[in-house]
Tab-separated table of C-alpha atoms and ligand atoms in Angstrom:
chain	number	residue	atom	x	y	z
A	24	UNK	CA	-77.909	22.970	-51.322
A	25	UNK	CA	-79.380	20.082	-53.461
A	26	UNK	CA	-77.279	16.908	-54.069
A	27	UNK	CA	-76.792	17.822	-57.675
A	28	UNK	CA	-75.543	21.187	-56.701
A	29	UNK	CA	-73.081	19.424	-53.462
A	30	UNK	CA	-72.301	17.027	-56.188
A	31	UNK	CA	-71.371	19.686	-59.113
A	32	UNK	CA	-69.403	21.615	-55.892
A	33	UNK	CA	-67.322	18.192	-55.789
A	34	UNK	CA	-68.807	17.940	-51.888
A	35	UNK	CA	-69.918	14.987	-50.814
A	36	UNK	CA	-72.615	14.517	-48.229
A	37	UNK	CA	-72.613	12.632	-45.397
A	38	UNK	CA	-75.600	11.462	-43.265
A	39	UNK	CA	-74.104	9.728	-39.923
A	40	UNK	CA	-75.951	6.600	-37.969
A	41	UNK	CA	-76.676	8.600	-35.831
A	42	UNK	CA	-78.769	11.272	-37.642
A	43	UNK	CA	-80.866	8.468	-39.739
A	44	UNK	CA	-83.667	7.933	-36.922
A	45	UNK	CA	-84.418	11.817	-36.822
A	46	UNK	CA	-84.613	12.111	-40.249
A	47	UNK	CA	-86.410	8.670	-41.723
A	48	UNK	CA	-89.834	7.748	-41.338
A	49	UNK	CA	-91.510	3.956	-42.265
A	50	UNK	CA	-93.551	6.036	-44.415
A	51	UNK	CA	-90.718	7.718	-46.772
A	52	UNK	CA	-89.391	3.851	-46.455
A	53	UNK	CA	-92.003	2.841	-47.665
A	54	UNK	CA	-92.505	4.572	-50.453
A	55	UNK	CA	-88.694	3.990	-51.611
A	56	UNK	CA	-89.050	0.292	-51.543
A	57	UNK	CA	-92.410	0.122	-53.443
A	58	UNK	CA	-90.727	2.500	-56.278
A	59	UNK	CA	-87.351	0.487	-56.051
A	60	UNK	CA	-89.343	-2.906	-56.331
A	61	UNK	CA	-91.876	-0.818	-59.517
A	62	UNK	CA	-88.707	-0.599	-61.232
A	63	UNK	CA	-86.853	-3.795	-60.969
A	64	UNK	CA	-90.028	-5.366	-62.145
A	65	UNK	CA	-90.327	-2.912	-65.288
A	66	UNK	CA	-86.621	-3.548	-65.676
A	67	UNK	CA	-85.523	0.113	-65.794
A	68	UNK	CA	-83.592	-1.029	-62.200
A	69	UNK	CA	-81.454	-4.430	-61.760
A	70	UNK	CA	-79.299	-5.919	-58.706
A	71	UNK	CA	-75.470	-6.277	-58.939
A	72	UNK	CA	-74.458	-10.131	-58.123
A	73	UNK	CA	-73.900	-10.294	-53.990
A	74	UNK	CA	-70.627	-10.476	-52.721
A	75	UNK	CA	-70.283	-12.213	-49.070
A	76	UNK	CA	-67.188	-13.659	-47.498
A	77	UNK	CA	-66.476	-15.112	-44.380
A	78	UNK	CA	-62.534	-13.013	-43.971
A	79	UNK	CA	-61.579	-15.024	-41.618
A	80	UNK	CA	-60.982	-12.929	-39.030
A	81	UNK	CA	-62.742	-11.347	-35.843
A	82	UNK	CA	-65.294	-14.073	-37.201
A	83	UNK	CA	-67.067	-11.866	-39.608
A	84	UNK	CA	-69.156	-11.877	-42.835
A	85	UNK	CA	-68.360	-9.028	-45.013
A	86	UNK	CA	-69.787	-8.436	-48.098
A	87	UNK	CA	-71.313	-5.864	-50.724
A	88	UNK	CA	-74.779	-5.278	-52.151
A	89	UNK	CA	-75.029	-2.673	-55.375
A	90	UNK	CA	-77.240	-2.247	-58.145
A	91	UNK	CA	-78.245	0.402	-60.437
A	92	UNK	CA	-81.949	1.958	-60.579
A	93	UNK	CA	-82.096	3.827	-64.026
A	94	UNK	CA	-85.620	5.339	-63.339
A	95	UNK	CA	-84.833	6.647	-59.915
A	96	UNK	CA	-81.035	7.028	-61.027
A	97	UNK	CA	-79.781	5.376	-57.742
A	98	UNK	CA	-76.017	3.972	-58.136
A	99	UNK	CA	-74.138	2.750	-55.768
A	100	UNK	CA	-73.214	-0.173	-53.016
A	101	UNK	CA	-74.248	-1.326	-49.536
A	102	UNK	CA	-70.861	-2.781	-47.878
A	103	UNK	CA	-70.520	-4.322	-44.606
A	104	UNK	CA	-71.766	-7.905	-43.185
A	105	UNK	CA	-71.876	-9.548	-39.231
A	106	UNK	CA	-69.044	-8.979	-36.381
A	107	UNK	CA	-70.065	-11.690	-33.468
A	108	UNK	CA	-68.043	-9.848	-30.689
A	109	UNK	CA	-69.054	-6.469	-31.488
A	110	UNK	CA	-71.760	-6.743	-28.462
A	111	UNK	CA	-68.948	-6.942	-25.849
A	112	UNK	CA	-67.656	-4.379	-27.544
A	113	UNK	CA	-71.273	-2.224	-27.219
A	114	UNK	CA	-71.472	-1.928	-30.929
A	115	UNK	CA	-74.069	-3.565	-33.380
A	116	UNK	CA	-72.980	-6.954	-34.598
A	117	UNK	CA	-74.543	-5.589	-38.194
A	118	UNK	CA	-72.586	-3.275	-39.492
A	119	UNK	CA	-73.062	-1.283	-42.727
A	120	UNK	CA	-72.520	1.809	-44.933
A	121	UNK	CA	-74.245	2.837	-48.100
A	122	UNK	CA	-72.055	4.610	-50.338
A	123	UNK	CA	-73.850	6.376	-53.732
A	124	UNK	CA	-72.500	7.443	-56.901
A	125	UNK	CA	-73.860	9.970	-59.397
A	126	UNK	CA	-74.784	7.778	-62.156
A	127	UNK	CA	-73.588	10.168	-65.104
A	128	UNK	CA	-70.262	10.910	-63.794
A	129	UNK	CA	-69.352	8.302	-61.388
A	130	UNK	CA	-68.284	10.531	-58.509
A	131	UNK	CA	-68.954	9.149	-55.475
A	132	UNK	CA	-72.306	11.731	-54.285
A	133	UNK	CA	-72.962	10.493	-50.615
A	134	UNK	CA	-72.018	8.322	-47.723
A	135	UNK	CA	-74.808	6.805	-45.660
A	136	UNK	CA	-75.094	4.956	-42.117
A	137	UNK	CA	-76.618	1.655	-43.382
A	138	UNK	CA	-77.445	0.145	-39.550
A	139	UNK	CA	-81.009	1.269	-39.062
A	140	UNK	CA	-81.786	1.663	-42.894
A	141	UNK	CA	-81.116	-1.661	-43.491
A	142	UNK	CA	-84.017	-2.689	-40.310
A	143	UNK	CA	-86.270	0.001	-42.057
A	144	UNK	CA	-85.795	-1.094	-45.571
A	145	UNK	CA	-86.648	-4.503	-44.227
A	146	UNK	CA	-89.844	-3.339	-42.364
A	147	UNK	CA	-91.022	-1.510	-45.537
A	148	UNK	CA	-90.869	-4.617	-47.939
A	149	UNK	CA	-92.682	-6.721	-45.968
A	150	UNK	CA	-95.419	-3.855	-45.482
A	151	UNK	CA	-95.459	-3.523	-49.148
A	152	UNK	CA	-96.261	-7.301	-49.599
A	153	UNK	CA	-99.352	-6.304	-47.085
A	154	UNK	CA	-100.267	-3.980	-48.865
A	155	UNK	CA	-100.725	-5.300	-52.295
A	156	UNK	CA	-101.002	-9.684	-51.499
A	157	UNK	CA	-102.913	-9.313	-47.713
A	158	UNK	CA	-106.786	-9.401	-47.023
A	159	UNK	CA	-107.932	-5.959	-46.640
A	160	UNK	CA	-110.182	-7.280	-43.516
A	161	UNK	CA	-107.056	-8.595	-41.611
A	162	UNK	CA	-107.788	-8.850	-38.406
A	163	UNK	CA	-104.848	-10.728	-36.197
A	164	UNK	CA	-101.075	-10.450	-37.036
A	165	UNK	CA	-98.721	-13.469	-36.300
A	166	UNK	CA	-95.181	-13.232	-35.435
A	167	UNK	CA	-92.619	-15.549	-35.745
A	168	UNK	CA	-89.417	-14.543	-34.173
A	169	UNK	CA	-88.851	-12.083	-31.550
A	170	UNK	CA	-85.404	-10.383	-31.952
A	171	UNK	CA	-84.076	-7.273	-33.169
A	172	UNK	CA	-85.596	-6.635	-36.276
A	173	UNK	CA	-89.225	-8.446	-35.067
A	174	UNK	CA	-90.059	-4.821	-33.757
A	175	UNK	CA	-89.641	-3.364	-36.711
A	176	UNK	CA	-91.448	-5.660	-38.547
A	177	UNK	CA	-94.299	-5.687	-36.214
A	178	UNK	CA	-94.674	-1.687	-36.422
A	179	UNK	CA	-94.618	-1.672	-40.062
A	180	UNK	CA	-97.217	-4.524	-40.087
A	181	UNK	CA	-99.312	-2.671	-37.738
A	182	UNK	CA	-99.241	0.782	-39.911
A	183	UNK	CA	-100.142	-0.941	-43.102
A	184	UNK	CA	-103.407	-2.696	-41.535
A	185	UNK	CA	-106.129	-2.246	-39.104
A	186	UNK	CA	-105.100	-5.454	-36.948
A	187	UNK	CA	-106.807	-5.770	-33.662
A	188	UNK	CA	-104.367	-8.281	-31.953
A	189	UNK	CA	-101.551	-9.936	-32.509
A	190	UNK	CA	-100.142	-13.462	-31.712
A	191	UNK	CA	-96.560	-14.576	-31.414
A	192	UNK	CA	-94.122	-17.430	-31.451
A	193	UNK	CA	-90.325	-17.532	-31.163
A	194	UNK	CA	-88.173	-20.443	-30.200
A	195	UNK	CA	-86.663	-19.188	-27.476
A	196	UNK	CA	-89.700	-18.032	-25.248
A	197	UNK	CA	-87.853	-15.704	-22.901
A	198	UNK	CA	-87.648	-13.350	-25.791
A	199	UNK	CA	-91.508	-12.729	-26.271
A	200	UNK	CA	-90.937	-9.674	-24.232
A	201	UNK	CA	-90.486	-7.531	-27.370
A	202	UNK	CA	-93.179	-8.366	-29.116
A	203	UNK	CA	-95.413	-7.852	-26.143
A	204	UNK	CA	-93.894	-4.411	-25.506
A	205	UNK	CA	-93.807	-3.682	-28.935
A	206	UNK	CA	-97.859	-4.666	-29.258
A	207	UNK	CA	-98.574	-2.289	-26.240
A	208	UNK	CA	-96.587	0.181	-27.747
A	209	UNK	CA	-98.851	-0.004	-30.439
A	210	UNK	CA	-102.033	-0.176	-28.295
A	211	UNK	CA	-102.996	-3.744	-29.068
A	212	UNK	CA	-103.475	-6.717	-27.336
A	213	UNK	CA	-100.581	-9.862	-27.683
A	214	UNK	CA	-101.108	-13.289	-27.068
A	215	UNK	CA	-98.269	-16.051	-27.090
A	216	UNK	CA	-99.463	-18.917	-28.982
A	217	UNK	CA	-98.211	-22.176	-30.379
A	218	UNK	CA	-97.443	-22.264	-33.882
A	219	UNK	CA	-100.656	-24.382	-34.701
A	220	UNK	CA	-102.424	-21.770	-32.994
A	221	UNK	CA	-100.255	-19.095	-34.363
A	222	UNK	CA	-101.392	-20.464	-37.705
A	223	UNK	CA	-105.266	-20.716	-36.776
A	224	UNK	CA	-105.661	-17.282	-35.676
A	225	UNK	CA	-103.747	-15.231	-37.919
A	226	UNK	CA	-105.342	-13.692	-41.180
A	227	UNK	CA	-101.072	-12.137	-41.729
A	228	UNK	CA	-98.290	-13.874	-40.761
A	229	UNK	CA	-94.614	-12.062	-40.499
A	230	UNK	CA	-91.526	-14.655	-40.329
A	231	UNK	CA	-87.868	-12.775	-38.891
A	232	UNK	CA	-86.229	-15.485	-37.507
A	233	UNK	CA	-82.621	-16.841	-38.076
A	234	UNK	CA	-83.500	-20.505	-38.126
A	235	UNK	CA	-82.035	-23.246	-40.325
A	236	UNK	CA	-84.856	-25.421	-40.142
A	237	UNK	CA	-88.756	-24.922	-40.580
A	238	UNK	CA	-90.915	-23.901	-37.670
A	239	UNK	CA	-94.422	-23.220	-39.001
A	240	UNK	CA	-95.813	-26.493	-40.916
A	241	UNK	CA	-98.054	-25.901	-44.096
A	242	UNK	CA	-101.007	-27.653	-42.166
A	243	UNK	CA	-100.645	-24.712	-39.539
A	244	UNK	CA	-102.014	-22.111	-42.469
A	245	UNK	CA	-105.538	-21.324	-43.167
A	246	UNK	CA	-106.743	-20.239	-46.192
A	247	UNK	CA	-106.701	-16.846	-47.408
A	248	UNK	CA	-103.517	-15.792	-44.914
A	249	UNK	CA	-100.820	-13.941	-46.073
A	250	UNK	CA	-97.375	-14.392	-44.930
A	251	UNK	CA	-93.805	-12.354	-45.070
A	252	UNK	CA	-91.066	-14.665	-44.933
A	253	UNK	CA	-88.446	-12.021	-44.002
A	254	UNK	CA	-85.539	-14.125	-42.089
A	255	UNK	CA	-84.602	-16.372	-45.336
A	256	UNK	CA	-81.479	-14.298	-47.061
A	257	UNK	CA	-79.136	-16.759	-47.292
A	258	UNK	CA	-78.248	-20.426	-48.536
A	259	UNK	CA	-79.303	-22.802	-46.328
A	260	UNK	CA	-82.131	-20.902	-43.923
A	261	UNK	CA	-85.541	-21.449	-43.710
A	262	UNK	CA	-88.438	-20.678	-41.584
A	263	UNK	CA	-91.280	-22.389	-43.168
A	264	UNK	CA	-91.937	-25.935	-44.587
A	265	UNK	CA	-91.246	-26.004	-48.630
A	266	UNK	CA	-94.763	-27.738	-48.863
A	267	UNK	CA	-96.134	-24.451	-47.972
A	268	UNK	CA	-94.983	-22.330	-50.461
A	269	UNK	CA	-96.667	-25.643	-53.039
A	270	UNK	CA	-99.673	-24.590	-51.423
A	271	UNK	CA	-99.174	-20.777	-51.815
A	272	UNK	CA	-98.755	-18.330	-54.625
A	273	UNK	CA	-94.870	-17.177	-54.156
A	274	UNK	CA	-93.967	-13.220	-54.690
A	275	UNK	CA	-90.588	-11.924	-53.746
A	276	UNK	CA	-88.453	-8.800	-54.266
A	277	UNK	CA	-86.350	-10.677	-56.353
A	278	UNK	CA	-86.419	-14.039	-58.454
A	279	UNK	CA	-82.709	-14.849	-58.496
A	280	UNK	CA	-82.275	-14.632	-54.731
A	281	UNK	CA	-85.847	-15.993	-53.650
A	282	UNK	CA	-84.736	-19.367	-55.667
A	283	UNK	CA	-81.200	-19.752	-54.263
A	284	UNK	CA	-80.662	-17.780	-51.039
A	285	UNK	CA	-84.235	-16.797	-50.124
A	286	UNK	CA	-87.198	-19.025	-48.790
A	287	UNK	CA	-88.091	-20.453	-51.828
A	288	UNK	CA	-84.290	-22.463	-52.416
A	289	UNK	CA	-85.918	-25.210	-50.184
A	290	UNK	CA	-89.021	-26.139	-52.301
A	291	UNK	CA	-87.117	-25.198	-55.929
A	292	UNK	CA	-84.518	-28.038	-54.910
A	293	UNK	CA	-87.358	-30.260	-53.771
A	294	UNK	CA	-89.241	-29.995	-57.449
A	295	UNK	CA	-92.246	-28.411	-55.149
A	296	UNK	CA	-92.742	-25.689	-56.980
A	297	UNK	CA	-90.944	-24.231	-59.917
A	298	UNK	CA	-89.239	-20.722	-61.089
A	299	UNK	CA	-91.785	-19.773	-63.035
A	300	UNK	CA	-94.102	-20.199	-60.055
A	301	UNK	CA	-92.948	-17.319	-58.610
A	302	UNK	CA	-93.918	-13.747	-59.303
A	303	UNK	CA	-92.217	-10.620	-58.329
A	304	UNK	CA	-93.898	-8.108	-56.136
A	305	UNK	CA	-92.995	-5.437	-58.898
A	306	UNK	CA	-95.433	-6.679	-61.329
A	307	UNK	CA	-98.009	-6.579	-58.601
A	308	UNK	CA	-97.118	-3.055	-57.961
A	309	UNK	CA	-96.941	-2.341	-61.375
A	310	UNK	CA	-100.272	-3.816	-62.351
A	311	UNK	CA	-99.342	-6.747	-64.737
A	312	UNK	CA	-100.116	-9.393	-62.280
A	313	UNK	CA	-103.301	-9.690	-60.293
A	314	UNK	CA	-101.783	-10.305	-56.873
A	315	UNK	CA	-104.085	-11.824	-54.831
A	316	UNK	CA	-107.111	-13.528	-56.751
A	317	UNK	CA	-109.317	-15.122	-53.875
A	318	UNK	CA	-109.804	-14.407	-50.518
A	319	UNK	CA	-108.965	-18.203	-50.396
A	320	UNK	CA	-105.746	-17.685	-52.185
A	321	UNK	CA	-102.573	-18.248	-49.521
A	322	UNK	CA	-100.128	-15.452	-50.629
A	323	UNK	CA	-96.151	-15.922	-49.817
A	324	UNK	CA	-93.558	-13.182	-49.941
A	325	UNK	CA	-90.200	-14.280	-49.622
A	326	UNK	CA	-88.331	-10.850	-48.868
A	327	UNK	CA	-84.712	-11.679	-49.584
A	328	UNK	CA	-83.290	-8.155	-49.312
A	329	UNK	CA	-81.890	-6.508	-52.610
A	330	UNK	CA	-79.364	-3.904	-52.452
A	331	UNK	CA	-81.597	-1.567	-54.255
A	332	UNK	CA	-83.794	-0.913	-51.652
A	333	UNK	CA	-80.574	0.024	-49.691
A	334	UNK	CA	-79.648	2.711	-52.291
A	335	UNK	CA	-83.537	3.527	-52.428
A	336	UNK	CA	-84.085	4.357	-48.619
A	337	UNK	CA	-80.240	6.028	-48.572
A	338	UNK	CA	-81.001	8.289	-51.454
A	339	UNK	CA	-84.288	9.351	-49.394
A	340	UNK	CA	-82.653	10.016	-46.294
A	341	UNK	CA	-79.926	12.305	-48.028
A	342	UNK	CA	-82.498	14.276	-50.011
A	343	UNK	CA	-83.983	14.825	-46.684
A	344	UNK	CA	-80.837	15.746	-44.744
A	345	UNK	CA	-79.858	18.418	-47.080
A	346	UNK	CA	-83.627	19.492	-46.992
A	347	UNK	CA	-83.199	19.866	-43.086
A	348	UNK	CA	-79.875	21.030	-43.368
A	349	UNK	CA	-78.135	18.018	-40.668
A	350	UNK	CA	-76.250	16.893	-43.883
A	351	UNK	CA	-72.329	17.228	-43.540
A	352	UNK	CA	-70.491	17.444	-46.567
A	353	UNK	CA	-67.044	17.489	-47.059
A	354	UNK	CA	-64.726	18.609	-50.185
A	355	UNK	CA	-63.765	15.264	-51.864
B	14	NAD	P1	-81.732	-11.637	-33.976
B	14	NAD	O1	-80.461	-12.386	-33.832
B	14	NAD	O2	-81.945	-10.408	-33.174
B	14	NAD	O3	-82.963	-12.628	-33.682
B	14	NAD	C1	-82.977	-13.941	-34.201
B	14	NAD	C2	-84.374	-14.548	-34.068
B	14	NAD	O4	-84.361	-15.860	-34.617
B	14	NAD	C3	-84.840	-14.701	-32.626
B	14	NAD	O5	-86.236	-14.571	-32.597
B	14	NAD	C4	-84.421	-16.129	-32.299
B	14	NAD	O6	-85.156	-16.674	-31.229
B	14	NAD	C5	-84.755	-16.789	-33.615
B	14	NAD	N1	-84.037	-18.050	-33.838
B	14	NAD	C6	-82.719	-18.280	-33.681
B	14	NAD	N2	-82.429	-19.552	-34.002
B	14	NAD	C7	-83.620	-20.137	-34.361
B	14	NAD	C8	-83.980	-21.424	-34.807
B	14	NAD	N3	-83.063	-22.379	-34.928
B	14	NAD	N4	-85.284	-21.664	-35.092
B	14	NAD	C9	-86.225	-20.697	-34.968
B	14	NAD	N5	-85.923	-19.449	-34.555
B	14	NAD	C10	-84.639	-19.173	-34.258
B	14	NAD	O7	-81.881	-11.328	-35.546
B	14	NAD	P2	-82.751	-10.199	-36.269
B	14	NAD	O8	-81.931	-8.970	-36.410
B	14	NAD	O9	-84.076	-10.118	-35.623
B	14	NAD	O10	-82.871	-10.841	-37.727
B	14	NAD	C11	-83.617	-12.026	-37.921
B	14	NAD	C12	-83.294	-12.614	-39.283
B	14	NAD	O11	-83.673	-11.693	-40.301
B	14	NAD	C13	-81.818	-12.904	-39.528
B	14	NAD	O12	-81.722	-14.186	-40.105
B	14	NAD	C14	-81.381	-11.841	-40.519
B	14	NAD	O13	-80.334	-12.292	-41.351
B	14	NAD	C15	-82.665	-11.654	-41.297
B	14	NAD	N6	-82.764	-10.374	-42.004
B	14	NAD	C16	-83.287	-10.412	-43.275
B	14	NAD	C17	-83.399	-9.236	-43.979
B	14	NAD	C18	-84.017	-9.250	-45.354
B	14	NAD	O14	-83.931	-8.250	-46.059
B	14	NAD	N7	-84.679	-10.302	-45.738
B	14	NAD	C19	-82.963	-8.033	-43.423
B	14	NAD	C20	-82.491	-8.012	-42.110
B	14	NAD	C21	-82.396	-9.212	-41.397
């Protein structure tokens, strides 16, 4: 059964947590984001304002992400936010759920686990950036951070370029484990470095960290690097110092969250660099900006996280559900 045909059978599917690692790859991922980001850019596909609220209870963030994407007619919301004591309960402190619509009727078409879409969606931007902003001779990937979604991060890095080693920092040093494991996982060497060496060596640098204050210094960069500031999504983060991105050209997913809840709110409030300044990955993609115009040229892409790219991956994984026939679907 397709969608449309669950949908016109008033069924709607469901695709558990649990089945989304069998049935997504980075590579459909990857391909979802880079359509979902086409789109915003050509304006056929816009983001819903973000909703997030502390509730004041069990400590949690809760909050909503929706948009509509009128090329790839995705509809629909990503709801759910951060539970601190879910670990001692042996459940993800992230929790989320993807619900999509059928955007000529309104009827609710699927219910997706959001948990490990939301780490792939993640990965996939940030490979996107590489692919279109990045040096195509790359040799060393830098990471900065080393926690749950740094793995993710550093295998989608690693299938977007031929790197032959990478280098890592993270603040709390006992956590460099996982990227080490991760690197031999991926059959290349890892070095931890300090972050002026971190900045020396690397030709791409990834950023996943949750820090409120900057680590890596503009004077750490070297011409021609690339980085993906992915750990910036929300008012008052920041991994980087704001006189970096003066020194940069700044892409992001999105212009309205890079400038208030993404990397670039710190140099914006600073005068360092201005809205205009900043170009969205979409027109790269799309072929009405350059990109990257020197191998000189320090490219910046502040990944914020838009909810389209949640409804993007989510509509892939229930296409391929039904395909492989693990899709529930219930009369609704
Ligand atoms: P995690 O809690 O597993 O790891 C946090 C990382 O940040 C660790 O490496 C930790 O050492 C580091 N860190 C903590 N405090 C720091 C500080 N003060 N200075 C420098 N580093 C510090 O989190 P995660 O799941 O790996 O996610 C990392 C970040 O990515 C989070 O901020 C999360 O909100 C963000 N994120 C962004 C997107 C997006 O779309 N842009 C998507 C998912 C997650």
């Amino acid at each position: 059964m397709s969608l449309d045909q669950a949908v016109n059978a008033n069924m709607v599917t469901i695709v558990p947590e649990g089945e989304i690692a069998g049935l997504m790859t980075p590579a459909a991922a990857f391909d979802a984001v880079e359509a979902c980001f086409a789109a915003m850019a050509s304006r056929k596909a816009y983001n819903f304002p973000v909703i997030r609220e502390a509730i004041g209870h069990a400590d949690a963030l809760y909050g909503f992400k929706s948009g509509f994407d009128r090329e790839n007619l995705a509809l629909g919301l990503k709801s759910g936010g951060y539970w601190p004591g879910n670990e001692a309960k042996g459940l993800t402190n992230h929790q989320s759920t993807v619900i999509l619509f059928d955007a000529d009727t309104g009827r609710v078409k699927a219910l997706v686990g959001g948990n490990l879409l939301t780490a792939l969606r993640t990965a996939a931007a940030q490979a996107v950036s590489l692919k279109h902003l990045a040096r195509p001779d790359s040799k060393v990937l830098g990471m900065i951070g080393a926690g749950h979604q740094s793995a993710f991060q550093m295998r989608a890095a690693v299938a977007q370029m031929n790197f032959e080693k990478v280098v890592g920092w993270n603040l709390h040093p006992e956590m460099l484990s996982r990227l080490e494991a991760t690197a031999a996982e991926l059959g290349l060497p890892f070095e931890p470095v300090s972050l002026a060496d971190l900045g020396a060596q690397s030709d791409v640098i990834v950023s996943i960290t949750s820090s409120f204050a900057p680590s890596l210094l503009a004077d750490h960069v070297k011409p021609g690097t690339h980085l993906a500031c992915m750990g910036t999504d929300t008012k008052g983060k920041q991994e980087v110092e704001a006189e970096l991105l003066a020194k940069a050209t700044v892409f992001t997913d999105e212009i309205a969250q890079s400038i208030s809840i993404g990397e670039a709110q710190h140099a914006i409030a600073r005068g360092l660099i201005a809205e205009g300044d900043i170009v969205e990955i979409g027109a790269v993609i799309n072929g009405t900006h350059p990109g990257r115009k020197s191998d000189k040229e320090i490219t910046l892409f502040d990944g914020t996280g838009v909810g389209l790219q949640d409804l993007a991956v989510a509509a892939k994984v229930v296409d391929l559900a039904l395909a492989q026939g693990v899709a529930q679907t219930v009369a609704f």
